[in-house]
Amino acid sequence: MHGDIGRVLIPHDKIATRVRELARQITADHTPPNMPGEAEISIVPILTGALVFCGDLIRHMPIAMKIGLMTVSSYPGRSIRTQGSSVIGQQIGDVTGRHVLLIDDILDSGGTLKLVKPLVQELGAATVKTCVLLRKDRPAARETPVDYVGFEIPDEFVVGYGIDYAQRNRNLPHIAVLGT
Ligand code: IMP
Ligand code: MG
């Protein structure tokens, strides 16, 4: 594993189309019937991986929103297996009584969402929904409840569109499998 980029798994145009669909669905689900101006949400991207996805998603969500931040580390340094998730920083703000949408890049072992969702519930959110761009094809990922999924992908290590390997390749516009 030397960090070279392998084949493109999801090209940027496919990501853009799916992100718009997700944004439409999330917006509709958070808009009270007959009260389009009343929709409101608190968005919490799980950094750093969800940064790019979140930036694109919210630009297709024409509703009032607050944005909080949470940083979780699970693949420190050059690991390609999760080392267990830990919160290493947060700036969520007041979510009391609010509808929160947690956004992550990849659902893999499920450890991150299992850690973060209860934390936000304990802060007094009215509802906490979850959205991931990618869900890996493995039992742990399939068994973790999640409200919105962009793409189902094979159980391979991927990079790009915000997702890194050892802090590289986040800035690729597409999702690629890391070369071996
Ligand atoms: P989980 O906690 O095991 O579900 O994994 C979620 C986190 O692990 C994601 O937010 C990513 O930061 C990281 N991760 C999981 N799979 C990959 C991968 O294929 N490439 C890069 N990071 C990954
Ligand atoms: Mg992450």
Coordinates of C-alpha atoms and ligand atoms in Angstrom, one line a residue, residues 74-75 82 85 104-112 136 156-158 163-164, ligand 1:
S74 CA -10.6 6.6 13.4
Y75 CA -7.9 6.0 10.8
T82 CA -10.2 1.5 11.9
S85 CA -13.4 6.2 16.8
D104 CA -20.2 11.4 7.3
D105 CA -18.2 10.4 4.3
I106 CA -18.2 6.6 4.7
L107 CA -20.1 4.0 6.8
D108 CA -17.6 1.3 7.4
S109 CA -17.5 -0.4 10.8
G110 CA -20.3 1.9 12.1
G111 CA -18.1 2.9 15.0
T112 CA -18.3 6.6 14.2
K136 CA -19.3 -0.3 2.3
E156 CA -12.3 -1.5 -0.5
F157 CA -10.2 1.4 0.7
V158 CA -11.2 4.5 -1.2
I163 CA -11.7 11.2 1.9
D164 CA -8.0 10.7 2.5
Ligands
IMP1 P1 -16.5 3.7 10.7 O1 -16.5 4.4 12.0 O2 -15.7 2.4 10.7 O3 -17.9 3.4 10.1 O4 -15.8 4.5 9.6 C1 -16.1 5.7 9.4 C2 -14.8 6.6 9.1 O5 -13.7 5.8 8.8 C3 -15.1 7.4 7.9 O6 -15.7 8.6 8.3 C4 -13.7 7.6 7.3 O7 -13.1 8.8 8.0 C5 -12.9 6.4 7.7 N1 -12.9 5.4 6.6 C6 -13.6 4.3 6.5 N2 -13.4 3.7 5.3 C7 -12.4 4.5 4.7 C8 -11.8 4.4 3.4 O8 -12.0 3.5 2.6 N3 -10.9 5.4 3.1 C9 -10.6 6.4 4.0 N4 -11.2 6.5 5.2 C10 -12.1 5.6 5.5

